[in-house]
Short mmCIF file of C-alpha atoms in Angstrom, two decimals:
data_model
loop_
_atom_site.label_atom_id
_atom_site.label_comp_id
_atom_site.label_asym_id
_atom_site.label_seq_id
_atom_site.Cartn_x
_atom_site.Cartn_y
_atom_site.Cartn_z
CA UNK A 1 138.74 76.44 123.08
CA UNK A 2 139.24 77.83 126.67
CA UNK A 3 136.66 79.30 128.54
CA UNK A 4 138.39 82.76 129.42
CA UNK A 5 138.38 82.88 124.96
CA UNK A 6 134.43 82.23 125.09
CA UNK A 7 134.13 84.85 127.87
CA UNK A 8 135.64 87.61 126.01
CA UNK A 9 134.25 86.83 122.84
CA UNK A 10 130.72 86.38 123.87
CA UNK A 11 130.93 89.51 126.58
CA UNK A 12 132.45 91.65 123.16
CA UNK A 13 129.81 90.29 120.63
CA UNK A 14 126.56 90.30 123.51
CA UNK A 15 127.72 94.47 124.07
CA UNK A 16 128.23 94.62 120.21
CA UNK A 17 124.38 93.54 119.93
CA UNK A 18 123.15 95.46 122.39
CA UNK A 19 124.90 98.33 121.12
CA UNK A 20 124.06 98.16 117.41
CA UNK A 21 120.59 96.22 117.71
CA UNK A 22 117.66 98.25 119.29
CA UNK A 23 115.92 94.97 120.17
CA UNK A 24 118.31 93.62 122.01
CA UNK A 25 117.82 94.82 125.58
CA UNK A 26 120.64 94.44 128.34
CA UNK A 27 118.19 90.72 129.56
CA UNK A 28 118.59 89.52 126.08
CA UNK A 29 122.78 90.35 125.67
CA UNK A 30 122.94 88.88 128.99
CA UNK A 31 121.19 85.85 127.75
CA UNK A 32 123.57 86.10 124.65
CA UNK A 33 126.54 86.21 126.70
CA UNK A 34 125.70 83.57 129.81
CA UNK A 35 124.21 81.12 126.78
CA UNK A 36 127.49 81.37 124.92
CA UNK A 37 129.49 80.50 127.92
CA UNK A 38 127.52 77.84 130.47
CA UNK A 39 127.64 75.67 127.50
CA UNK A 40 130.32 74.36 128.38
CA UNK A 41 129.14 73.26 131.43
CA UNK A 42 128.39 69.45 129.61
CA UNK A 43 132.27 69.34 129.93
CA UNK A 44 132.25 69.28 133.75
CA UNK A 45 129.66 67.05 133.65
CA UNK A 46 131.67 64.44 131.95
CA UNK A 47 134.70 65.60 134.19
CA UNK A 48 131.97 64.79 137.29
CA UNK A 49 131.65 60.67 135.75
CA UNK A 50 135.04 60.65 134.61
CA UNK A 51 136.69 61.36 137.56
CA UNK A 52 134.02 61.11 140.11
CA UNK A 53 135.14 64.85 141.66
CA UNK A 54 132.87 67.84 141.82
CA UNK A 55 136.01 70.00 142.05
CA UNK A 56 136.15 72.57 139.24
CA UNK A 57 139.49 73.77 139.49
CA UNK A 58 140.60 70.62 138.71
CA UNK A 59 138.22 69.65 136.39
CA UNK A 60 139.56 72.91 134.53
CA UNK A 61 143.02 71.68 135.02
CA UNK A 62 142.47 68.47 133.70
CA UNK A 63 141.29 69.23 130.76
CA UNK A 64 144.13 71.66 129.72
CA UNK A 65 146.32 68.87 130.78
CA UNK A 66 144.48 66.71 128.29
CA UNK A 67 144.24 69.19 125.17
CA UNK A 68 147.81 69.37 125.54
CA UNK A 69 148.29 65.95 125.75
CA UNK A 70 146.05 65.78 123.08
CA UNK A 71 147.91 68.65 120.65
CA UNK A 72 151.52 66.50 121.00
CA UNK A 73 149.62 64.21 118.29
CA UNK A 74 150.62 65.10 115.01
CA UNK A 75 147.88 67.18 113.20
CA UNK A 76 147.16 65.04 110.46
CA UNK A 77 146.35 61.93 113.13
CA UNK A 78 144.38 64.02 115.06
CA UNK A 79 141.09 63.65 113.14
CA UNK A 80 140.84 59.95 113.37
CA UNK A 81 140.39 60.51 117.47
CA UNK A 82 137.30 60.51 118.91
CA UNK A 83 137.69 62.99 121.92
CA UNK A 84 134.51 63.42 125.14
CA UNK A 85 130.80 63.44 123.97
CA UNK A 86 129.97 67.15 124.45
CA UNK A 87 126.02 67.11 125.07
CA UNK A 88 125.09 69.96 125.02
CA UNK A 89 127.26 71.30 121.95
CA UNK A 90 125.11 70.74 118.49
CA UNK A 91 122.91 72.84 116.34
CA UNK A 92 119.79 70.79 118.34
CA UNK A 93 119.28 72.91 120.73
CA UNK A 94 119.88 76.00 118.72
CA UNK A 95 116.41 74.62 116.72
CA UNK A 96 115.32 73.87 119.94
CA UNK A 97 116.08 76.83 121.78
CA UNK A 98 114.46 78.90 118.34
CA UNK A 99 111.07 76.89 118.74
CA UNK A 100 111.11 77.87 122.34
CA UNK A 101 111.22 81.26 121.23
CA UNK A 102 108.48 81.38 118.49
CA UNK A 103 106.64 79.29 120.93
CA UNK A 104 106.60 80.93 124.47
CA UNK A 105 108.92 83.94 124.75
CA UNK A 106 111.42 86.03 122.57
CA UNK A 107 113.95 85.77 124.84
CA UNK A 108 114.60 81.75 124.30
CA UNK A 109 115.72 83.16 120.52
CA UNK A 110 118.38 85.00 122.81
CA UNK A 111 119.72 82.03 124.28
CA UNK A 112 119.77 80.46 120.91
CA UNK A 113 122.36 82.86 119.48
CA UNK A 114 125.01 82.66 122.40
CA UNK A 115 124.90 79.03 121.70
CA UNK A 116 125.36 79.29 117.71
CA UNK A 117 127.92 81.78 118.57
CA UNK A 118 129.51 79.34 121.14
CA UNK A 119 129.37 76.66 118.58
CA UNK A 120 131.24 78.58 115.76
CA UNK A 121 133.91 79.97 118.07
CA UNK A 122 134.60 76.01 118.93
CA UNK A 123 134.19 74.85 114.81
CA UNK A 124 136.67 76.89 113.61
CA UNK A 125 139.06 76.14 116.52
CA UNK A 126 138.02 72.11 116.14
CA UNK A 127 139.05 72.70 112.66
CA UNK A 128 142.32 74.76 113.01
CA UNK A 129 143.35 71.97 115.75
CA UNK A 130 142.03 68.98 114.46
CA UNK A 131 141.44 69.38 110.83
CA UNK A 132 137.80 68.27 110.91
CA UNK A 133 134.46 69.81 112.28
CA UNK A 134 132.66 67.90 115.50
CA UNK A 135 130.25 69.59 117.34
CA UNK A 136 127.72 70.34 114.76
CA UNK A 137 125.00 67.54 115.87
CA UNK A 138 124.81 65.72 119.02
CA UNK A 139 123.36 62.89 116.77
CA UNK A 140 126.04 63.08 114.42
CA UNK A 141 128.66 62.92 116.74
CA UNK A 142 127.50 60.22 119.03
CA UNK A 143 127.28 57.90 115.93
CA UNK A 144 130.76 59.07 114.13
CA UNK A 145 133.19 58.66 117.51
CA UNK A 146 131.83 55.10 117.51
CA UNK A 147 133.93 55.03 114.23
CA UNK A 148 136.68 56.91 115.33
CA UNK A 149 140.05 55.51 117.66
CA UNK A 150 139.30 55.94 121.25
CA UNK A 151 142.38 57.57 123.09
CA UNK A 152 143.94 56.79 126.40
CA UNK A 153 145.85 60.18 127.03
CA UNK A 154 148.46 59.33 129.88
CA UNK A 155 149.29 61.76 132.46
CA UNK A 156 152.00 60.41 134.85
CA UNK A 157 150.28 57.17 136.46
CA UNK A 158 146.30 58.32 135.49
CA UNK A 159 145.13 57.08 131.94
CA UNK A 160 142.35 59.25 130.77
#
């Protein structure tokens, strides 16, 4: 899913909690909402050892260029494909992140929701484009794209 999607839907649902929930104060939807979206940030991390650039603009662009490489493969092949390791995206550290909370401050349990609500918003698109769920465990994952085809997604003269 693209970022600007995760930035409107966790800046709509971290004002819908403030607004509706008496316990969330502004900190804690800010936590919601900068949780939900820096997330992603394991991407440009593995853009940073991929491509050995610290550019983000074209880390961005190169991984649109690559999820539309990627969504030329028919649908029903795409689930055998093993796509980037995602580190940071698995229910892990939404236990962790909980623990943290019950263990040292309330607003860890903060943090822990933008990334649930990061991780659903990229489930259901995983399983709308790809016909399978990834992202739930870091464990899981790691061990199941072992199984799965590695892909070499060509862009002119670079192989990804």
């Amino acid at each position: 899913m693209l970022p600007k999607f995760h930035i409107l839907i966790g800046l709509l649902f971290s004002i819908g909690c403030y607004t509706i929930f008496s316990f969330v104060s502004l900190i804690g939807a800010g936590l919601i909402f900068l949780s939900s979206v820096l997330i992603d940030f394991d991407h440009y991390i593995y853009y940073i050892f991929k491509k050995k650039s610290f550019s983000l603009k074209k880390a961005y662009n190169w991984f649109k260029k690559k999820g539309k490489q990627f969504s030329k493969i028919p649908k029903n092949k795409r689930k055998s494909y093993a796509l980037n390791f995602s580190f940071f995206h698995g229910l892990e550290w939404v236990f962790i992140f909980s623990l943290f909370g019950k263990l040292f401050n309330n607003y860890f349990y903060f943090i822990a929701i933008g990334i649930f609500l990061h991780l659903v918003l990229d489930w259901i698109h995983s399983y709308h484009t790809m016909g399978r769920f990834f992202k739930i465990s870091i464990i899981f994952d790691y061990f199941n794209n072992k199984n799965l085809k590695k892909i070499q997604l060509n862009f002119g003269r670079n192989k990804v």
